[in-house]
Coordinates of C-alpha atoms and ligand atoms in Angstrom, one line a residue:
X1 CA 6.3 22.5 -2.5
X2 CA 5.0 19.0 -2.8
X3 CA 7.9 16.7 -1.7
X4 CA 8.3 14.9 -5.1
X5 CA 8.6 18.3 -6.9
X6 CA 11.2 19.4 -4.4
X7 CA 13.2 16.3 -5.2
X8 CA 12.8 16.8 -8.9
X9 CA 14.1 20.4 -8.6
X10 CA 17.4 19.2 -7.1
X11 CA 18.5 17.1 -10.1
X12 CA 19.3 17.7 -13.7
X13 CA 19.9 15.7 -16.9
X14 CA 18.5 12.3 -17.8
X15 CA 17.4 10.2 -14.8
X16 CA 17.2 6.5 -14.2
X17 CA 15.1 5.5 -11.2
X18 CA 15.4 1.9 -10.0
X19 CA 14.2 -0.4 -7.3
X20 CA 14.2 -4.2 -7.0
X21 CA 12.6 -6.9 -5.0
X22 CA 13.0 -10.5 -4.0
X23 CA 10.0 -12.4 -5.3
X24 CA 9.7 -14.5 -2.2
X25 CA 6.1 -14.3 -1.1
X26 CA 2.9 -12.3 -0.9
X27 CA 3.3 -8.5 -1.1
X28 CA 2.3 -6.8 2.1
X29 CA 0.6 -3.5 1.9
X30 CA 3.5 -1.7 3.7
X31 CA 5.9 -2.7 0.9
X32 CA 3.8 -0.7 -1.6
X33 CA 5.3 2.5 -0.2
X34 CA 8.5 2.1 -2.2
X35 CA 7.0 1.5 -5.6
X36 CA 4.4 4.3 -5.1
X37 CA 7.2 6.8 -4.1
X38 CA 9.2 5.7 -7.1
X39 CA 6.3 6.3 -9.5
X40 CA 5.5 9.7 -8.0
X41 CA 9.2 10.8 -8.3
X42 CA 9.2 9.6 -11.9
X43 CA 6.1 11.7 -12.7
X44 CA 7.6 14.8 -11.0
X45 CA 10.9 14.4 -13.0
X46 CA 9.0 13.9 -16.3
X47 CA 6.9 17.0 -15.6
X48 CA 10.0 19.0 -15.2
X49 CA 11.0 17.8 -18.7
X50 CA 13.7 15.4 -17.6
X51 CA 14.1 12.3 -19.6
X52 CA 13.4 9.6 -17.1
X53 CA 13.4 5.8 -17.1
X54 CA 11.8 3.7 -14.4
X55 CA 13.3 0.2 -13.9
X56 CA 12.2 -2.5 -11.6
X57 CA 14.4 -5.5 -10.8
X58 CA 13.4 -9.0 -9.8
X59 CA 16.1 -10.4 -7.6
X60 CA 15.2 -14.0 -8.5
X61 CA 18.6 -15.6 -8.0
X62 CA 18.2 -15.0 -4.3
X63 CA 18.0 -18.2 -2.4
X64 CA 14.7 -19.7 -1.2
X65 CA 14.9 -19.3 2.6
X66 CA 11.3 -19.6 3.8
X67 CA 10.3 -23.1 4.5
X68 CA 6.7 -22.2 5.2
X69 CA 6.2 -21.3 1.6
X70 CA 7.2 -24.7 0.3
X71 CA 5.1 -27.9 0.1
X72 CA 6.6 -30.4 2.7
X73 CA 8.1 -32.7 0.2
X74 CA 9.9 -29.8 -1.5
X75 CA 11.7 -28.5 1.6
X76 CA 14.9 -30.6 1.3
X77 CA 15.2 -30.1 -2.4
X78 CA 14.5 -26.4 -2.7
X79 CA 15.6 -24.6 0.5
X80 CA 18.7 -22.7 -0.5
X81 CA 18.0 -23.0 -4.3
X82 CA 17.7 -19.7 -6.3
X83 CA 14.0 -18.7 -6.4
X84 CA 14.2 -18.7 -10.2
X85 CA 15.0 -22.5 -10.1
X86 CA 12.3 -23.5 -7.6
X87 CA 9.2 -24.9 -9.2
X88 CA 5.9 -23.0 -8.8
X89 CA 4.5 -24.4 -5.6
X90 CA 1.0 -23.1 -6.6
X91 CA 1.2 -25.1 -9.7
X92 CA -0.9 -22.6 -11.7
X93 CA 1.2 -22.4 -14.8
X94 CA 4.2 -20.2 -13.9
X95 CA 7.6 -21.3 -14.9
X96 CA 9.0 -20.9 -11.4
X97 CA 8.3 -19.9 -7.9
X98 CA 10.0 -16.5 -8.7
X99 CA 7.8 -16.0 -11.7
X100 CA 4.7 -16.8 -9.7
X101 CA 5.4 -14.2 -6.9
X102 CA 6.9 -11.6 -9.3
X103 CA 3.7 -12.0 -11.3
X104 CA 1.7 -11.1 -8.2
X105 CA 3.6 -8.0 -7.4
X106 CA 3.8 -6.8 -11.1
X107 CA 0.0 -7.2 -11.2
X108 CA -0.4 -5.3 -7.9
X109 CA 1.8 -2.5 -9.2
X110 CA -0.1 -2.2 -12.5
X111 CA -3.4 -2.0 -10.5
X112 CA -1.8 1.0 -8.7
X113 CA -0.9 2.8 -12.0
X114 CA 2.8 1.9 -11.6
X115 CA 4.2 0.8 -15.0
X116 CA 8.0 0.6 -15.0
X117 CA 9.6 1.0 -18.5
X118 CA 11.2 -2.3 -17.9
X119 CA 11.2 -5.2 -15.5
X120 CA 14.5 -7.0 -15.4
X121 CA 15.2 -10.4 -14.0
X122 CA 18.6 -10.9 -12.3
X123 CA 18.6 -14.6 -13.4
X124 CA 18.5 -13.4 -17.0
X125 CA 21.2 -10.8 -16.6
X126 CA 23.6 -13.3 -15.0
X127 CA 22.8 -16.0 -17.6
X128 CA 23.5 -13.5 -20.4
X129 CA 26.9 -12.7 -18.9
X130 CA 25.9 -9.1 -18.1
X131 CA 27.0 -9.3 -14.5
X132 CA 30.4 -11.0 -15.4
X133 CA 32.4 -7.8 -15.3
X134 CA 31.0 -6.9 -11.9
X135 CA 31.7 -10.4 -10.6
X136 CA 35.3 -10.1 -11.9
X137 CA 35.8 -6.7 -10.3
X138 CA 34.4 -7.9 -7.0
X139 CA 36.6 -11.0 -7.0
X140 CA 39.7 -9.0 -8.0
X141 CA 39.0 -6.5 -5.3
X142 CA 37.8 -9.0 -2.6
X143 CA 40.2 -7.5 0.0
X144 CA 38.5 -4.1 -0.6
X145 CA 35.1 -5.6 -0.2
X146 CA 36.0 -7.3 3.1
X147 CA 37.5 -4.0 4.3
X148 CA 34.2 -2.2 3.4
X149 CA 32.2 -4.7 5.4
X150 CA 34.4 -4.2 8.4
X151 CA 34.9 -0.5 8.1
X152 CA 31.3 0.5 7.3
X153 CA 29.3 -2.2 9.2
X154 CA 31.7 -3.8 11.6
X155 CA 31.1 -7.1 9.9
X156 CA 34.2 -9.3 9.9
X157 CA 34.5 -11.6 6.9
X158 CA 37.1 -14.4 7.3
X159 CA 40.4 -14.1 5.5
X160 CA 40.0 -15.5 2.0
X161 CA 36.2 -15.0 1.9
X162 CA 35.1 -14.1 -1.6
X163 CA 32.2 -11.9 -2.7
X164 CA 30.6 -14.6 -4.9
X165 CA 27.8 -17.1 -4.2
X166 CA 28.3 -20.0 -6.5
X167 CA 25.3 -22.1 -7.5
X168 CA 26.3 -25.7 -6.5
X169 CA 26.9 -27.6 -9.8
X170 CA 25.6 -30.8 -8.0
X171 CA 22.6 -29.8 -5.9
X172 CA 21.7 -26.4 -7.4
X173 CA 21.8 -24.6 -4.0
X174 CA 23.2 -21.1 -3.8
X175 CA 22.7 -20.5 -0.1
X176 CA 25.0 -23.3 1.0
X177 CA 28.2 -22.6 -0.9
X178 CA 31.4 -20.9 0.1
X179 CA 33.9 -19.7 -2.6
X180 CA 37.7 -19.4 -2.0
X181 CA 40.9 -19.0 -4.0
X182 CA 40.0 -16.8 -7.0
X183 CA 42.7 -17.4 -9.7
X184 CA 41.3 -15.0 -12.3
X185 CA 39.4 -17.8 -14.0
X186 CA 37.7 -19.9 -11.4
X187 CA 37.1 -20.3 -7.7
X188 CA 37.3 -23.2 -5.3
X189 CA 33.8 -24.1 -4.1
X190 CA 32.5 -26.1 -1.1
X191 CA 28.8 -26.9 -0.7
X192 CA 28.5 -27.1 3.1
X193 CA 25.9 -29.1 5.1
X194 CA 26.1 -26.5 7.9
X195 CA 26.9 -23.1 6.4
X196 CA 23.4 -21.9 7.2
X197 CA 20.8 -23.4 9.5
X198 CA 17.9 -23.1 6.9
X199 CA 19.4 -25.2 4.1
X200 CA 21.7 -28.2 3.9
X201 CA 24.5 -28.3 1.3
X202 CA 25.5 -31.5 -0.5
X203 CA 29.2 -31.6 0.3
X204 CA 30.4 -30.9 -3.3
X205 CA 33.9 -29.6 -3.6
X206 CA 35.6 -28.5 -6.9
X207 CA 36.6 -25.5 -9.0
X208 CA 34.0 -23.5 -10.9
X209 CA 34.1 -20.6 -13.3
X210 CA 31.7 -18.0 -11.6
X211 CA 30.6 -16.5 -14.9
X212 CA 27.5 -16.7 -17.2
X213 CA 25.0 -17.5 -14.4
X214 CA 27.1 -20.0 -12.4
X215 CA 27.4 -17.6 -9.5
X216 CA 25.7 -14.4 -8.1
X217 CA 27.0 -11.5 -6.2
X218 CA 26.1 -11.1 -2.5
X219 CA 23.2 -8.7 -2.1
X220 CA 25.1 -5.5 -1.4
X221 CA 27.3 -6.0 -4.4
X222 CA 24.5 -7.0 -6.6
X223 CA 22.7 -3.8 -5.7
X224 CA 25.7 -1.7 -6.6
X225 CA 26.2 -3.7 -9.8
X226 CA 22.6 -2.9 -10.8
X227 CA 23.4 0.8 -10.3
X228 CA 26.5 0.6 -12.6
X229 CA 24.9 -1.6 -15.2
X230 CA 21.8 0.6 -15.7
X231 CA 23.4 4.0 -14.8
X232 CA 20.9 4.4 -11.9
X233 CA 20.7 8.0 -10.7
X234 CA 17.9 7.8 -8.0
X235 CA 17.0 4.9 -5.8
X236 CA 14.8 5.3 -2.8
X237 CA 15.1 2.7 -0.1
X238 CA 13.4 1.7 3.2
X239 CA 14.7 3.1 6.5
X240 CA 15.8 -0.4 7.6
X241 CA 18.4 -0.4 4.9
X242 CA 19.3 3.3 5.2
X243 CA 20.6 3.2 8.8
X244 CA 24.1 4.4 9.5
X245 CA 26.5 1.5 8.8
X246 CA 23.6 -0.5 7.2
X247 CA 23.0 -2.1 3.9
X248 CA 22.8 1.1 1.9
X249 CA 26.0 2.5 3.3
X250 CA 27.8 -0.7 2.4
X251 CA 26.5 -0.7 -1.2
X252 CA 27.3 3.0 -1.5
X253 CA 30.9 2.3 -0.5
X254 CA 31.1 -0.7 -2.8
X255 CA 29.8 1.4 -5.7
X256 CA 32.6 4.0 -5.1
X257 CA 35.5 1.7 -4.2
X258 CA 34.8 -1.5 -6.2
X259 CA 32.8 -0.4 -9.2
X260 CA 34.3 3.2 -9.4
X261 CA 31.0 5.0 -9.6
X262 CA 29.1 7.5 -7.4
X263 CA 26.0 5.8 -5.9
X264 CA 22.5 7.1 -6.9
X265 CA 20.6 9.7 -4.9
X266 CA 18.9 8.0 -2.0
X267 CA 15.4 8.9 -0.8
X268 CA 15.0 7.0 2.5
X269 CA 11.4 6.2 3.4
X270 CA 9.8 5.2 6.6
X271 CA 7.5 2.3 7.2
X272 CA 3.8 1.9 7.3
X273 CA 2.9 0.7 10.7
X274 CA -0.4 -1.2 10.7
X275 CA -1.9 -1.1 14.2
X276 CA 1.5 -0.1 15.6
X277 CA 3.3 -3.0 14.0
X278 CA 5.9 -2.6 11.4
X279 CA 5.1 -4.2 8.1
X280 CA 7.6 -6.4 6.5
X281 CA 7.6 -8.8 3.6
X282 CA 9.2 -11.7 5.4
X283 CA 7.0 -11.7 8.5
X284 CA 3.5 -13.0 8.0
X285 CA 1.7 -10.5 10.2
X286 CA -0.4 -7.7 8.9
X287 CA -2.3 -7.3 5.8
X288 CA -1.6 -8.6 2.3
X289 CA -1.6 -5.9 -0.3
X290 CA -4.1 -7.6 -2.5
X291 CA -6.5 -7.9 0.5
X292 CA -6.3 -4.2 1.4
X293 CA -6.6 -3.4 -2.3
X294 CA -9.9 -5.2 -2.3
X295 CA -11.2 -2.6 0.1
X296 CA -9.2 0.5 -0.6
X297 CA -9.3 1.5 -4.3
X298 CA -6.0 2.3 -6.0
X299 CA -6.3 6.1 -5.8
X300 CA -7.0 6.2 -2.1
X301 CA -4.2 3.7 -1.5
X302 CA -1.8 5.9 -3.5
X303 CA -3.0 8.8 -1.4
X304 CA -2.3 7.0 1.8
X305 CA 1.3 6.7 0.8
X306 CA 2.0 10.0 -1.0
X307 CA 0.3 12.3 1.5
X308 CA 3.1 12.2 4.1
X309 CA 6.7 13.0 3.2
X310 CA 8.7 9.8 2.6
X311 CA 10.7 10.3 5.9
X312 CA 7.5 10.3 8.0
X313 CA 6.2 7.0 9.3
X314 CA 2.6 6.2 8.6
X315 CA 0.6 4.8 11.4
X316 CA -2.5 3.2 10.1
X317 CA -4.9 0.8 11.7
X318 CA -7.8 -0.2 9.5
X319 CA -9.1 -3.0 11.6
X320 CA -12.3 -2.2 13.5
X321 CA -11.7 1.6 13.1
X322 CA -12.7 4.6 11.0
X323 CA -9.3 4.7 9.4
X324 CA -10.6 3.8 6.0
X325 CA -13.6 6.2 6.0
X326 CA -11.2 8.9 7.2
X327 CA -8.8 8.2 4.4
X328 CA -11.6 8.7 1.9
X329 CA -12.7 12.0 3.7
X330 CA -9.2 13.3 3.5
X331 CA -8.9 12.4 -0.1
X332 CA -12.2 14.1 -0.9
X333 CA -11.1 17.3 0.9
X334 CA -7.9 17.4 -1.2
X335 CA -9.9 16.6 -4.4
X336 CA -12.2 19.5 -3.7
X337 CA -9.4 21.8 -2.9
X338 CA -7.7 20.9 -6.2
X339 CA -10.9 21.9 -7.9
X340 CA -10.7 25.3 -6.2
X341 CA -13.6 24.6 -3.9
X342 CA -13.7 25.8 -0.4
X343 CA -12.9 23.1 2.2
X344 CA -12.9 23.2 6.0
X345 CA -9.8 22.6 8.0
X346 CA -6.1 22.6 7.3
X347 CA -4.8 21.5 3.9
X348 CA -1.4 20.2 2.8
X349 CA 0.8 22.5 0.8
X350 CA -0.2 22.4 -2.9
X351 CA -3.1 20.0 -2.6
X352 CA -3.5 19.8 -6.4
X353 CA 0.0 18.3 -6.7
X354 CA -0.7 15.8 -4.0
X355 CA -4.1 15.0 -5.6
X356 CA -2.4 14.5 -9.0
X357 CA 0.1 12.1 -7.5
X358 CA -2.7 10.1 -6.0
X359 CA -4.6 9.7 -9.4
X360 CA -3.9 6.7 -11.6
X361 CA -3.8 8.8 -14.7
X362 CA -0.6 11.0 -14.6
X363 CA -2.2 13.3 -17.2
X364 CA -5.5 13.8 -15.5
X365 CA -7.0 17.3 -15.3
X366 CA -7.0 17.7 -11.5
X367 CA -9.5 20.6 -11.6
X368 CA -12.0 18.6 -13.5
X369 CA -11.5 15.3 -11.7
X370 CA -11.3 17.0 -8.3
X371 CA -14.7 18.7 -8.9
X372 CA -16.5 15.4 -9.3
X373 CA -19.2 14.7 -6.7
X374 CA -17.9 12.1 -4.2
X375 CA -20.4 10.9 -1.6
X376 CA -18.9 10.7 1.9
X377 CA -17.7 7.1 2.5
X378 CA -19.3 6.7 5.9
X379 CA -22.6 7.9 4.5
X380 CA -22.4 5.4 1.6
X381 CA -21.5 2.6 4.0
X382 CA -24.8 3.5 5.8
X383 CA -26.9 3.8 2.7
X384 CA -26.0 0.5 1.3
X385 CA -27.1 -1.2 4.5
X386 CA -30.6 0.1 4.3
X387 CA -32.8 -2.4 2.4
X388 CA -34.5 -1.3 -0.7
X389 CA -32.6 1.9 -1.2
X390 CA -31.7 3.0 -4.7
X391 CA -28.2 4.3 -3.8
X392 CA -27.6 6.1 -7.1
X393 CA -30.9 7.9 -6.7
X394 CA -30.1 9.0 -3.2
X395 CA -26.7 10.2 -4.1
X396 CA -28.1 12.2 -7.0
X397 CA -30.6 13.7 -4.6
X398 CA -27.7 14.7 -2.3
X399 CA -25.8 16.2 -5.2
X400 CA -28.9 17.9 -6.5
X401 CA -28.2 16.8 -10.1
X402 CA -27.7 13.6 -12.2
X403 CA -24.2 12.0 -11.8
X404 CA -21.7 12.4 -14.6
X405 CA -20.1 9.3 -16.2
X406 CA -17.0 9.8 -14.0
X407 CA -19.1 10.3 -10.9
X408 CA -21.1 7.2 -11.6
X409 CA -17.9 5.2 -11.9
X410 CA -16.5 6.7 -8.7
X411 CA -19.8 5.8 -7.0
X412 CA -19.7 2.2 -8.2
X413 CA -16.1 1.9 -7.0
X414 CA -17.0 3.4 -3.6
X415 CA -20.0 1.2 -3.1
X416 CA -17.8 -1.8 -3.7
X417 CA -15.2 -0.5 -1.3
X418 CA -17.9 0.3 1.4
X419 CA -19.3 -3.2 1.1
X420 CA -15.9 -4.8 1.5
X421 CA -15.1 -2.5 4.4
X422 CA -18.3 -3.5 6.2
X423 CA -17.4 -7.2 5.6
X424 CA -13.8 -7.0 6.5
X425 CA -12.8 -4.1 8.7
X426 CA -15.7 -1.9 9.9
X427 CA -16.3 -1.6 13.7
X428 CA -19.6 -3.2 14.8
X429 CA -21.2 0.1 15.7
X430 CA -21.5 1.0 12.0
X431 CA -23.2 -2.2 11.1
X432 CA -26.7 -1.2 10.8
X433 CA -30.0 -2.9 11.1
X434 CA -33.0 -0.6 10.8
X435 CA -35.9 -2.1 12.7
X436 CA -38.6 -1.7 10.1
X437 CA -41.3 -4.1 11.1
X438 CA -42.1 -2.8 14.6
X439 CA -41.0 -0.1 17.0
X440 CA -38.0 -1.4 18.9
X441 CA -38.4 -2.1 22.6
X442 CA -35.7 0.4 23.4
X443 CA -38.0 3.2 22.1
X444 CA -40.4 2.5 24.9
X445 CA -37.9 3.6 27.5
X446 CA -37.5 7.2 26.3
X447 CA -38.4 10.1 28.6
X448 CA -40.9 12.9 28.0
X449 CA -38.3 15.4 26.8
X450 CA -37.2 12.9 24.2
X451 CA -40.7 12.3 23.2
X452 CA -41.2 16.0 22.8
X453 CA -38.2 16.3 20.6
X454 CA -39.3 13.3 18.4
X455 CA -42.8 14.8 18.0
X456 CA -41.5 18.1 16.9
X457 CA -39.0 16.5 14.6
X458 CA -41.8 14.5 13.0
X459 CA -43.6 17.6 12.1
X460 CA -40.5 19.4 10.9
X461 CA -39.5 16.6 8.6
X462 CA -43.1 16.1 7.3
X463 CA -42.9 19.7 6.2
X464 CA -39.5 19.4 4.6
X465 CA -39.6 19.9 0.8
X466 CA -38.6 16.8 -1.2
X467 CA -35.5 18.5 -2.6
X468 CA -34.2 19.0 1.0
X469 CA -34.4 15.3 2.0
X470 CA -30.7 15.1 2.7
X471 CA -28.3 14.4 5.6
X472 CA -27.4 18.0 6.2
X473 CA -31.0 19.3 6.3
X474 CA -32.2 16.5 8.5
X475 CA -29.2 16.9 10.9
X476 CA -30.1 20.5 11.4
X477 CA -33.8 19.7 11.9
X478 CA -32.7 17.3 14.7
X479 CA -30.7 20.1 16.4
X480 CA -33.7 22.4 16.1
X481 CA -36.1 19.8 17.5
X482 CA -33.7 19.1 20.4
X483 CA -33.4 22.8 21.2
X484 CA -37.2 23.3 21.1
X485 CA -37.6 20.5 23.6
X486 CA -34.7 21.8 25.7
X487 CA -33.0 18.5 25.3
X488 CA -29.2 18.1 24.9
X489 CA -28.5 17.1 21.2
X490 CA -26.9 13.8 22.3
X491 CA -30.1 12.6 24.0
X492 CA -32.1 13.5 20.9
X493 CA -29.7 11.4 18.8
X494 CA -30.1 8.6 21.3
X495 CA -33.9 8.8 20.9
X496 CA -33.6 8.5 17.2
X497 CA -31.3 5.5 17.4
X498 CA -33.7 3.8 19.8
X499 CA -36.6 4.5 17.5
X500 CA -35.0 3.3 14.3
X501 CA -32.2 0.9 15.4
X502 CA -33.2 -0.3 18.8
X503 CA -29.8 0.6 20.2
X504 CA -28.3 3.6 22.0
X505 CA -25.7 4.4 19.3
X506 CA -25.6 4.8 15.6
X507 CA -24.1 6.7 12.6
X508 CA -24.8 10.4 12.0
X509 CA -28.5 10.6 12.7
X510 CA -29.4 13.1 9.9
X511 CA -27.8 10.8 7.3
X512 CA -29.4 7.8 8.8
X513 CA -32.8 9.4 8.4
X514 CA -31.9 10.7 4.9
X515 CA -31.2 7.1 3.9
X516 CA -34.8 6.1 4.6
X517 CA -38.1 7.1 2.9
X518 CA -39.7 10.2 4.3
X519 CA -43.1 8.5 4.9
X520 CA -41.5 5.8 7.0
X521 CA -39.4 8.3 9.0
X522 CA -42.4 10.5 9.8
X523 CA -44.5 7.5 10.8
X524 CA -41.9 6.0 13.0
X525 CA -41.0 9.3 14.7
X526 CA -44.7 9.8 15.5
X527 CA -45.0 6.3 16.8
X528 CA -42.0 6.6 19.0
X529 CA -43.1 10.0 20.3
X530 CA -46.3 8.4 21.4
X531 CA -44.7 5.2 22.6
X532 CA -45.5 5.7 26.3
X533 CA -49.2 5.5 25.6
X534 CA -48.9 2.1 23.9
X535 CA -49.3 -1.0 25.9
X536 CA -45.8 -2.5 26.7
Ligands
ZN601 ZN1 2.0 -19.8 -10.2
ZN602 ZN1 25.6 -28.8 -3.3

């Protein structure tokens, strides 16, 4: 069974699926795994007829803790201040820093077909008093909270430590305050210059009521409070939080012992490793989601994340490799299998369910969409580099029929992706320059057997009917010509690359020739076959 269907079969009754995120910076492509898993689970639940709500929280009372993202004059003022209260550093019309970055990830999610039923903002829930009962419970049971930290995670909180982060009434920072002495109405607060090394408190001391947005819960308690407040039943989380004694275990214990509720079902998921490096939001390395999304269209990006089970790490290295063309090829195989077409090689279980999960439209007809003609990505990347080629005409020739509306749209998307891939990620060897004006010098260094193969290939392709001017037919013509000349196929390909590209390597030769006009191919093959008789 497809993994999301397995999960859906394990639960019953109405479901509330939740995730939340700190809007602190650019979304990295690895952090899309969570939201995509969430969306696929929600679809599977709904297909089983379970009433399901998808919620997404913006943890915008979290403190600003990344100096690099502030303009230099804003560092002293804003480090340690809740993200919702930091001004938009990009100054492009958002109400706050948090709104700016949340806007980016909401936009990214929408582009991937992820549409939560509701986005909620923690700053608004606190301000509306909706977190007050959880703050009160946490403060009343502070000793239990301290015990959970110690018992579950071996983290020792000092005697008297309280699970509330007050926003300093004087300087507005939340990362610098320490609360003590809960009396049922208020706490004693100190805003310390040296509580953390990334922000400096103002020295304020006084008593403050923690309610109505004046304080927030520490992360683990806030997480458990979200579960209680919204009645969350399923919440996947990243492996880094799901380790034994880690953040999730702490929040689970807090849900049970402080808020008197069973925690939601966990679906721990592994990371996406880009080129062997773990992706994380806080570290700058790796690829921004919006940059990858410029190259990999949404359905292929969803496919990348939904194909493996959540507990399997994904190793992906798009830079200077064939990883992106291979992703398209794999997608195309699964698409074809969903349409009931025969495909080569091993397939995942229930490819049609996997395919459905990758599509943007949850109600798409997978048979129909899967049957659409999709030109191989690598072939397209080649075609678009050949000057003067009418790509659509060539693709229609390969298909043997005009493209449908859907196919034309897919082609357009793919051409855009292939161009971006060539610009940003493709290895140099696939960047192609056909030497049209004159026979490349390299073609003058071929041996007699190669000349023989080129000559017989020239005659074979000259005789090829127009309807068979395609990669497959030309590829097999090359093999035939090599065999006739008793030449290993690799040396025949090398001769073709020398004759057309002036280099020893190239893309699949049959498809290279198919991307060119027949007259030019025949002329050039004959020219190259006779090259040793020309003056050097
Ligand atoms: Zn902005
Ligand atoms: Zn202060």
